[in-house]
Coordinates of N, CA and C in Angstrom, one line a residue:
Chain A
I1 N 256.0 60.4 209.8 CA 257.0 59.7 208.9 C 257.3 58.3 209.5
L2 N 257.1 57.3 208.6 CA 257.4 56.0 209.1 C 258.8 55.7 209.2
N3 N 259.2 54.9 210.2 CA 260.6 54.6 210.5 C 260.8 53.1 210.2
V4 N 261.5 52.7 209.2 CA 261.8 51.4 208.9 C 263.3 51.2 209.0
E5 N 263.8 50.5 209.9 CA 265.2 50.4 210.2 C 265.8 49.0 210.0
Q6 N 267.0 49.0 209.4 CA 267.6 47.7 209.2 C 269.0 47.7 209.8
S7 N 269.3 46.5 210.3 CA 270.7 46.3 210.8 C 271.2 44.9 210.5
P8 N 272.5 44.7 210.4 CA 273.5 45.8 210.3 C 273.4 46.6 209.0
Q9 N 274.1 47.7 208.9 CA 274.2 48.5 207.7 C 274.9 47.7 206.6
S10 N 276.0 47.0 207.0 CA 276.8 46.2 206.1 C 277.4 45.0 206.8
L11 N 277.7 44.0 206.0 CA 278.1 42.8 206.6 C 279.1 42.1 205.6
H12 N 280.2 41.6 206.1 CA 281.1 40.9 205.2 C 281.3 39.5 205.8
V13 N 281.0 38.5 205.0 CA 281.1 37.1 205.5 C 281.9 36.3 204.5
Q14 N 282.3 35.1 204.9 CA 283.1 34.2 204.1 C 282.1 33.2 203.4
E15 N 282.4 32.7 202.3 CA 281.6 31.7 201.6 C 281.3 30.6 202.6
G16 N 280.1 30.2 202.6 CA 279.7 29.0 203.5 C 279.1 29.5 204.8
D17 N 279.4 30.7 205.2 CA 278.8 31.2 206.5 C 277.3 31.4 206.3
S18 N 276.6 31.3 207.5 CA 275.2 31.6 207.5 C 275.1 33.0 208.2
T19 N 274.1 33.7 207.8 CA 274.0 35.1 208.3 C 272.5 35.5 208.4
N20 N 272.3 36.6 209.2 CA 270.9 37.1 209.2 C 270.9 38.6 209.4
F21 N 269.8 39.2 209.0 CA 269.7 40.6 209.1 C 268.3 40.9 209.8
T22 N 268.2 42.1 210.3 CA 267.0 42.5 211.0 C 266.3 43.7 210.3
C23 N 265.0 43.7 210.3 CA 264.2 44.8 209.8 C 263.2 45.2 210.9
S24 N 263.2 46.4 211.4 CA 262.3 46.9 212.4 C 261.3 47.9 211.7
F25 N 260.0 47.7 212.1 CA 259.0 48.6 211.5 C 257.9 48.9 212.5
P26 N 257.1 49.9 212.2 CA 256.0 50.2 213.1 C 255.1 49.0 213.3
S27 N 254.7 48.7 214.6 CA 253.8 47.6 214.8 C 252.3 47.9 214.6
S28 N 252.0 49.2 214.4 CA 250.6 49.5 214.2 C 250.3 49.7 212.7
N29 N 249.1 49.6 212.3 CA 248.6 49.9 211.0 C 249.4 49.0 209.9
F30 N 249.6 47.7 210.3 CA 250.4 46.9 209.4 C 249.6 46.3 208.3
Y31 N 250.2 46.2 207.1 CA 249.5 45.5 206.0 C 250.4 44.4 205.4
A32 N 251.6 44.7 205.1 CA 252.6 43.7 204.6 C 254.0 44.2 204.8
L33 N 254.9 43.2 204.8 CA 256.3 43.5 204.8 C 257.0 42.8 203.6
H34 N 257.7 43.6 202.9 CA 258.4 43.1 201.7 C 259.9 42.9 201.9
W35 N 260.5 42.0 201.3 CA 262.0 41.9 201.3 C 262.4 41.9 199.8
Y36 N 263.5 42.7 199.5 CA 264.0 42.8 198.2 C 265.5 42.6 198.2
R37 N 266.1 42.0 197.1 CA 267.5 41.9 196.9 C 267.9 42.8 195.8
W38 N 268.9 43.6 196.0 CA 269.3 44.6 194.9 C 270.8 44.4 194.7
E39 N 271.1 43.8 193.5 CA 272.4 43.7 193.1 C 272.8 45.0 192.3
T40 N 274.1 45.3 192.4 CA 274.6 46.5 191.8 C 274.3 46.5 190.3
A41 N 273.8 47.6 189.8 CA 273.5 47.8 188.3 C 272.3 46.9 187.8
K42 N 271.6 46.4 188.8 CA 270.4 45.6 188.4 C 269.2 46.2 189.1
S43 N 268.0 45.6 188.8 CA 266.8 46.0 189.4 C 266.6 45.4 190.8
P44 N 266.0 46.1 191.7 CA 265.6 45.4 193.0 C 264.7 44.2 192.6
E45 N 264.9 43.0 193.3 CA 264.1 41.8 193.0 C 263.4 41.4 194.2
A46 N 262.1 41.2 194.1 CA 261.3 40.8 195.2 C 261.6 39.4 195.7
L47 N 261.9 39.3 197.0 CA 262.2 38.0 197.6 C 260.9 37.4 198.3
F48 N 260.4 38.2 199.2 CA 259.2 37.7 199.9 C 258.2 38.9 200.2
V49 N 256.9 38.5 200.2 CA 255.9 39.4 200.7 C 255.2 38.7 201.9
M50 N 255.3 39.3 203.0 CA 254.8 38.6 204.3 C 253.7 39.4 204.9
T51 N 252.6 38.8 205.2 CA 251.4 39.5 205.7 C 250.9 39.1 207.1
L52 N 251.2 37.8 207.5 CA 250.6 37.3 208.7 C 251.7 37.2 209.8
N53 N 251.3 37.6 211.0 CA 252.2 37.4 212.2 C 252.6 35.9 212.3
G54 N 253.9 35.7 212.4 CA 254.3 34.3 212.5 C 254.7 33.7 211.2
D55 N 254.4 34.4 210.1 CA 254.8 34.0 208.8 C 256.2 33.6 208.7
E56 N 256.5 32.4 208.0 CA 257.9 32.1 207.7 C 257.8 31.7 206.2
K57 N 258.8 32.3 205.4 CA 258.8 32.0 204.0 C 260.3 31.6 203.7
K58 N 260.4 30.8 202.6 CA 261.7 30.2 202.2 C 261.8 30.2 200.7
K59 N 263.0 30.5 200.2 CA 263.3 30.5 198.8 C 264.7 30.0 198.7
G60 N 264.9 28.7 198.4 CA 266.2 28.2 198.4 C 266.9 28.3 199.7
R61 N 268.1 29.0 199.7 CA 268.9 29.1 201.0 C 268.4 30.3 201.8
I62 N 267.5 31.1 201.3 CA 267.1 32.3 202.0 C 265.7 32.1 202.6
S63 N 265.6 32.5 203.9 CA 264.3 32.4 204.5 C 264.0 33.7 205.3
A64 N 262.8 33.9 205.7 CA 262.4 35.1 206.5 C 261.3 34.8 207.4
T65 N 261.3 35.5 208.6 CA 260.2 35.4 209.6 C 259.6 36.7 209.8
L66 N 258.5 36.8 210.4 CA 257.7 38.0 210.6 C 257.1 38.0 212.0
N67 N 257.3 39.1 212.7 CA 256.6 39.3 214.0 C 255.9 40.7 213.9
T68 N 254.6 40.7 213.7 CA 254.0 42.0 213.5 C 253.6 42.6 214.8
K69 N 253.5 41.8 215.9 CA 253.1 42.4 217.2 C 254.3 43.3 217.7
E70 N 255.5 42.8 217.5 CA 256.6 43.6 218.0 C 257.3 44.4 217.0
G71 N 256.9 44.2 215.7 CA 257.4 45.0 214.6 C 258.8 44.7 214.2
Y72 N 259.1 43.4 213.9 CA 260.4 43.0 213.3 C 260.3 41.8 212.4
S73 N 261.2 41.8 211.4 CA 261.4 40.6 210.5 C 262.8 40.3 210.4
Y74 N 263.1 39.0 210.3 CA 264.5 38.5 210.1 C 264.6 37.9 208.8
L75 N 265.8 38.1 208.1 CA 266.1 37.5 206.9 C 267.3 36.6 207.1
Y76 N 267.3 35.3 206.8 CA 268.4 34.4 207.0 C 268.9 33.9 205.7
I77 N 270.2 33.9 205.6 CA 270.9 33.2 204.4 C 271.8 32.1 204.9
K78 N 271.5 30.9 204.5 CA 272.2 29.7 204.9 C 273.3 29.4 203.9
G79 N 274.6 29.2 204.4 CA 275.6 28.8 203.4 C 275.8 29.9 202.4
S80 N 276.2 31.1 202.8 CA 276.3 32.2 201.8 C 277.2 31.9 200.7
Q81 N 276.9 32.4 199.5 CA 277.7 32.3 198.3 C 278.0 33.6 197.7
P82 N 279.1 33.8 197.0 CA 279.5 35.1 196.4 C 278.3 35.7 195.6
E83 N 277.5 34.9 195.0 CA 276.3 35.5 194.2 C 275.2 36.1 195.2
D84 N 275.3 35.8 196.5 CA 274.4 36.5 197.4 C 274.8 37.9 197.7
S85 N 276.0 38.3 197.3 CA 276.4 39.7 197.5 C 275.4 40.7 196.9
A86 N 274.9 41.5 197.7 CA 273.8 42.5 197.2 C 273.4 43.3 198.4
T87 N 272.6 44.3 198.2 CA 271.9 45.0 199.2 C 270.5 44.4 199.4
Y88 N 270.2 44.1 200.7 CA 268.9 43.5 201.0 C 268.1 44.6 201.7
L89 N 266.9 44.9 201.1 CA 266.0 45.9 201.5 C 264.7 45.3 202.0
C90 N 264.3 45.8 203.2 CA 262.9 45.5 203.6 C 262.1 46.7 203.4
A91 N 260.8 46.5 203.2 CA 259.9 47.6 203.0 C 258.5 47.3 203.6
F92 N 258.0 48.4 204.2 CA 256.8 48.2 205.1 C 255.6 48.9 204.3
L93 N 254.5 48.1 204.2 CA 253.3 48.6 203.6 C 252.2 48.9 204.6
T94 N 251.7 50.1 204.7 CA 250.7 50.4 205.7 C 249.4 49.9 205.5
G95 N 248.5 50.0 206.4 CA 247.1 49.5 206.3 C 246.3 49.9 205.1
T96 N 246.7 51.1 204.6 CA 245.9 51.5 203.4 C 246.5 50.8 202.1
A97 N 247.6 50.1 202.3 CA 248.2 49.3 201.2 C 248.6 50.2 200.0
S98 N 248.9 51.5 200.3 CA 249.1 52.4 199.2 C 250.6 52.8 199.1
K99 N 251.3 52.8 200.3 CA 252.6 53.4 200.3 C 253.6 52.4 200.9
L100 N 254.6 52.0 200.0 CA 255.7 51.1 200.4 C 256.9 51.9 200.9
T101 N 257.2 51.8 202.1 CA 258.3 52.6 202.7 C 259.5 51.7 202.9
F102 N 260.7 52.0 202.3 CA 261.8 51.2 202.4 C 262.7 51.5 203.6
G103 N 263.4 50.5 204.1 CA 264.4 50.6 205.1 C 265.7 51.0 204.4
T104 N 266.8 51.3 205.2 CA 268.0 51.7 204.6 C 268.9 50.6 204.0
G105 N 268.5 49.4 204.2 CA 269.2 48.3 203.6 C 270.4 47.7 204.4
T106 N 270.7 46.5 204.1 CA 271.9 45.8 204.6 C 272.7 45.4 203.4
R107 N 273.9 45.9 203.4 CA 274.8 45.5 202.2 C 275.6 44.3 202.6
L108 N 275.4 43.2 201.9 CA 276.1 42.0 202.2 C 277.2 41.7 201.1
Q109 N 278.4 41.4 201.6 CA 279.5 41.0 200.7 C 280.0 39.6 201.1
V110 N 280.0 38.7 200.2 CA 280.4 37.3 200.5 C 281.7 37.1 199.7
T111 N 282.7 36.7 200.4 CA 284.0 36.5 199.7 C 284.4 35.0 199.8
L112 N 285.3 34.6 198.9 CA 285.7 33.2 198.8 C 286.6 32.9 200.0
Chain B
D1 N 256.3 38.3 179.3 CA 257.2 39.5 179.6 C 257.0 39.8 181.1
T2 N 258.1 39.6 181.8 CA 258.1 39.8 183.3 C 258.9 41.0 183.7
E3 N 259.1 41.9 182.8 CA 260.0 43.0 183.2 C 259.4 44.4 183.2
V4 N 260.0 45.3 183.9 CA 259.7 46.7 183.8 C 260.9 47.4 183.1
T5 N 260.6 48.0 182.0 CA 261.7 48.6 181.1 C 261.7 50.1 181.3
Q6 N 262.9 50.6 181.7 CA 263.0 52.1 181.8 C 264.0 52.6 180.8
T7 N 263.6 53.8 180.2 CA 264.5 54.5 179.3 C 264.5 56.0 179.6
P8 N 265.6 56.7 179.4 CA 266.9 56.1 179.1 C 267.5 55.6 180.4
K9 N 268.6 54.9 180.3 CA 269.4 54.4 181.5 C 270.1 55.5 182.1
H10 N 270.6 56.4 181.3 CA 271.4 57.6 181.9 C 270.9 58.8 181.2
L11 N 270.8 59.9 181.9 CA 270.4 61.2 181.3 C 271.1 62.3 182.0
V12 N 271.7 63.2 181.2 CA 272.3 64.4 181.7 C 271.5 65.6 181.1
M13 N 271.1 66.5 182.0 CA 270.3 67.6 181.5 C 270.6 68.9 182.2
G14 N 270.5 70.0 181.5 CA 270.7 71.3 182.1 C 269.5 71.7 182.8
M15 N 269.7 72.7 183.6 CA 268.6 73.2 184.5 C 267.4 73.9 183.7
T16 N 267.7 74.2 182.4 CA 266.6 74.8 181.6 C 265.9 73.8 180.7
N17 N 266.5 72.6 180.7 CA 266.0 71.6 179.7 C 264.6 71.0 180.2
K18 N 263.9 70.5 179.1 CA 262.8 69.6 179.4 C 263.1 68.2 178.9
K19 N 262.9 67.2 179.7 CA 263.1 65.8 179.3 C 262.1 65.0 179.9
S20 N 262.0 63.7 179.4 CA 261.0 62.8 180.0 C 261.7 61.4 180.3
L21 N 261.3 60.8 181.3 CA 261.7 59.4 181.6 C 260.5 58.5 181.3
K22 N 260.8 57.3 180.8 CA 259.7 56.5 180.3 C 259.8 55.1 181.0
C23 N 258.7 54.5 181.3 CA 258.6 53.3 182.0 C 257.5 52.4 181.4
E24 N 257.8 51.2 181.1 CA 256.8 50.3 180.4 C 256.8 48.9 181.0
Q25 N 255.6 48.4 181.1 CA 255.4 47.0 181.5 C 254.3 46.4 180.8
H26 N 254.4 45.1 180.5 CA 253.3 44.4 179.8 C 252.9 43.1 180.6
M27 N 252.8 43.3 181.9 CA 252.4 42.2 182.8 C 251.0 42.3 183.2
G28 N 250.3 43.3 182.8 CA 248.9 43.5 183.2 C 248.8 44.1 184.6
H29 N 249.9 44.7 185.1 CA 249.9 45.3 186.4 C 249.1 46.6 186.3
R30 N 248.3 46.9 187.3 CA 247.4 48.1 187.2 C 247.9 49.2 188.2
A31 N 249.0 48.9 188.9 CA 249.5 50.0 189.8 C 251.0 50.2 189.4
M32 N 251.3 51.5 189.2 CA 252.7 51.8 188.8 C 253.2 53.0 189.7
Y33 N 254.5 53.0 189.9 CA 255.1 53.8 190.9 C 256.4 54.5 190.4
W34 N 256.6 55.7 190.9 CA 257.9 56.3 190.7 C 258.6 56.5 192.1
Y35 N 259.9 56.1 192.1 CA 260.7 56.2 193.3 C 261.9 57.0 192.9
K36 N 262.4 57.7 193.9 CA 263.7 58.5 193.7 C 264.7 57.9 194.8
Q37 N 265.9 57.7 194.3 CA 266.9 57.2 195.3 C 268.2 58.0 195.2
K38 N 268.6 58.6 196.3 CA 269.8 59.3 196.4 C 270.8 58.3 197.0
A39 N 272.1 58.6 196.7 CA 273.2 57.7 197.1 C 273.1 57.4 198.6
K40 N 273.2 56.2 198.9 CA 273.3 55.6 200.3 C 272.0 55.9 201.1
K41 N 270.9 56.2 200.4 CA 269.6 56.3 201.0 C 268.6 55.3 200.4
P42 N 267.5 55.0 201.2 CA 266.5 54.1 200.6 C 265.7 54.8 199.5
P43 N 265.1 54.0 198.6 CA 264.2 54.6 197.6 C 263.1 55.4 198.3
E44 N 262.7 56.5 197.8 CA 261.6 57.3 198.4 C 260.5 57.4 197.4
L45 N 259.3 57.2 197.8 CA 258.1 57.2 196.9 C 257.9 58.6 196.5
M46 N 257.6 58.7 195.1 CA 257.2 60.0 194.6 C 255.7 60.0 194.2
F47 N 255.3 59.1 193.3 CA 254.0 59.0 192.8 C 253.5 57.6 192.7
V48 N 252.2 57.4 192.9 CA 251.5 56.1 192.7 C 250.4 56.3 191.7
Y49 N 250.3 55.5 190.7 CA 249.2 55.4 189.8 C 248.4 54.1 190.0
S50 N 247.1 54.2 190.1 CA 246.3 53.0 190.2 C 245.2 53.1 189.1
Y51 N 245.2 52.1 188.3 CA 244.2 52.0 187.2 C 244.3 53.4 186.4
E52 N 245.5 53.8 186.1 CA 245.8 55.0 185.3 C 245.4 56.3 185.9
K53 N 245.1 56.3 187.2 CA 244.7 57.5 187.9 C 245.8 57.8 188.9
L54 N 246.2 59.0 189.1 CA 247.1 59.4 190.1 C 246.5 59.2 191.5
S55 N 247.1 58.3 192.3 CA 246.5 58.0 193.6 C 247.3 58.7 194.7
I56 N 248.6 58.8 194.5 CA 249.4 59.4 195.6 C 250.4 60.3 194.9
N57 N 250.6 61.5 195.4 CA 251.6 62.5 195.1 C 252.3 62.8 196.4
E58 N 253.5 62.4 196.6 CA 254.1 62.6 197.9 C 254.7 64.0 198.0
S59 N 253.9 65.0 197.8 CA 254.3 66.4 197.8 C 255.6 66.7 197.0
V60 N 255.6 66.1 195.8 CA 256.7 66.3 194.9 C 256.6 67.6 194.2
P61 N 257.7 68.4 194.1 CA 257.7 69.7 193.4 C 257.1 69.6 192.0
S62 N 256.5 70.6 191.5 CA 255.8 70.6 190.3 C 256.7 70.5 189.1
R63 N 258.0 70.7 189.3 CA 259.0 70.5 188.2 C 259.0 69.0 187.7
F64 N 258.5 68.1 188.6 CA 258.3 66.7 188.2 C 256.8 66.5 187.9
S65 N 256.5 66.0 186.7 CA 255.1 65.9 186.3 C 254.9 64.5 185.7
P66 N 254.1 63.6 186.5 CA 253.9 62.3 186.0 C 252.8 62.2 185.0
E67 N 252.8 61.1 184.2 CA 251.7 60.9 183.3 C 251.6 59.4 183.0
C68 N 250.3 59.0 183.0 CA 250.1 57.5 182.7 C 249.1 57.4 181.5
P69 N 249.7 57.4 180.3 CA 248.8 57.5 179.1 C 248.0 56.2 178.9
N70 N 248.5 55.1 179.4 CA 247.7 53.8 179.3 C 248.2 52.9 180.4
S71 N 247.6 51.7 180.5 CA 247.9 50.8 181.6 C 249.3 50.2 181.5
S72 N 250.0 50.4 180.4 CA 251.4 49.8 180.3 C 252.5 50.8 180.4
L73 N 252.1 52.1 180.4 CA 253.1 53.1 180.2 C 253.0 54.2 181.3
L74 N 254.2 54.6 181.8 CA 254.3 55.6 182.9 C 255.4 56.5 182.5
N75 N 255.1 57.8 182.4 CA 256.2 58.8 182.1 C 256.4 59.7 183.3
L76 N 257.6 60.3 183.3 CA 257.9 61.3 184.3 C 258.5 62.5 183.5
H77 N 257.8 63.6 183.4 CA 258.3 64.7 182.7 C 259.0 65.7 183.6
L78 N 260.2 66.1 183.1 CA 261.1 66.9 184.0 C 261.3 68.3 183.3
H79 N 261.2 69.3 184.1 CA 261.4 70.7 183.6 C 262.0 71.5 184.7
A80 N 263.0 72.3 184.3 CA 263.6 73.3 185.3 C 264.1 72.6 186.6
L81 N 264.8 71.5 186.4 CA 265.3 70.8 187.6 C 266.5 71.5 188.2
Q82 N 266.8 71.1 189.4 CA 267.9 71.6 190.1 C 269.0 70.5 190.3
P83 N 270.2 70.9 190.5 CA 271.3 69.9 190.7 C 271.0 68.9 191.8
E84 N 270.3 69.3 192.8 CA 269.9 68.4 193.9 C 268.9 67.3 193.5
D85 N 268.3 67.5 192.3 CA 267.4 66.5 191.8 C 268.2 65.3 191.1
S86 N 269.5 65.4 191.0 CA 270.3 64.3 190.5 C 270.1 63.1 191.4
A87 N 269.7 62.0 190.8 CA 269.4 60.8 191.6 C 269.2 59.6 190.6
L88 N 268.9 58.5 191.2 CA 268.4 57.3 190.4 C 266.9 57.3 190.5
Y89 N 266.2 57.3 189.4 CA 264.8 57.3 189.4 C 264.3 55.9 189.0
L90 N 263.6 55.3 189.9 CA 263.1 53.9 189.7 C 261.6 53.9 189.4
C91 N 261.3 53.0 188.5 CA 259.9 52.8 188.2 C 259.5 51.4 188.7
A92 N 258.4 51.2 189.2 CA 257.9 49.8 189.6 C 256.5 49.6 189.3
S93 N 256.1 48.4 189.3 CA 254.7 48.1 189.0 C 254.3 46.9 189.9
S94 N 253.0 46.8 190.2 CA 252.4 45.6 190.9 C 251.0 45.4 190.4
L95 N 250.6 44.1 190.7 CA 249.3 43.7 190.2 C 248.2 44.7 190.5
S96 N 248.2 45.2 191.8 CA 247.3 46.2 192.2 C 248.0 46.9 193.4
M97 N 247.5 48.0 193.9 CA 248.1 48.6 195.0 C 248.0 47.6 196.2
G98 N 249.2 47.4 196.8 CA 249.2 46.4 197.9 C 249.2 45.0 197.5
G99 N 249.2 44.7 196.2 CA 249.1 43.3 195.7 C 250.4 42.8 195.4
N100 N 250.9 41.8 196.1 CA 252.1 41.1 195.8 C 253.4 42.0 195.8
G101 N 254.5 41.4 195.4 CA 255.7 42.2 195.4 C 255.7 43.1 194.2
Y102 N 256.6 44.1 194.3 CA 256.7 45.1 193.2 C 257.8 44.6 192.2
T103 N 257.5 44.8 190.9 CA 258.6 44.6 189.9 C 259.2 45.9 189.6
F104 N 260.5 46.0 189.7 CA 261.2 47.2 189.5 C 261.9 47.2 188.2
G105 N 262.0 48.4 187.6 CA 263.0 48.6 186.5 C 264.4 48.8 187.0
S106 N 265.3 48.9 186.1 CA 266.7 49.1 186.6 C 267.1 50.6 186.8
G107 N 266.1 51.5 186.5 CA 266.3 52.9 186.8 C 266.9 53.7 185.8
T108 N 266.7 55.0 185.9 CA 267.4 56.0 185.1 C 268.2 56.9 186.0
R109 N 269.5 56.9 185.7 CA 270.5 57.7 186.5 C 270.5 59.1 185.9
L110 N 269.9 60.1 186.6 CA 269.8 61.4 186.2 C 270.8 62.3 186.8
T111 N 271.5 63.1 186.0 CA 272.4 64.1 186.4 C 271.9 65.5 185.9
V112 N 271.7 66.4 186.8 CA 271.3 67.8 186.4 C 272.5 68.7 186.6
V113 N 272.9 69.4 185.5 CA 274.1 70.2 185.5 C 273.7 71.7 185.3

């Protein structure tokens, strides 16, 4: 059973704060690491797909880094806005590229 | 069209009923997936179809029966479910297995009574 862990479980920040979350995954048999944003009553939305050790990806105020050797990825949000409130899920794809296993998610709430 | 459409959005069924969940995409994606999500848990993979063939069955009970009639459509047939099968059922697709991010539908909220 693959263990994909995320921390913290939940986070409550003020508008304008910057924040980051962690995703830990097995360092062996790595194919890719996905990040998704899931707003309540909507579909999970793909943010990043990361495949190379040392990868850094950016989309607006959100960025992510990847360390496949030690098995972790960070997601950063700069200047949080209320519309960033969502659950952020990471997911690990094994070397066979067939099975995407999700972490437990970090629930972010941004208040004014 | 950049969406995965799931119907119905909500379903209540009795333990003796037979029902089906439907998932549709017109993005030319050749891999499609069923996930099950219970409250406060991550989505769990149930089935993977690649090029309309069942590629992965994660030891799902036979009361769940997937079907991929064509490259755009994925069904999940339900029969003799148990109350513990109540969950959010998510469909997703990707260009190919392992290819790019997955596009998810908004799910079917299933309640078994």
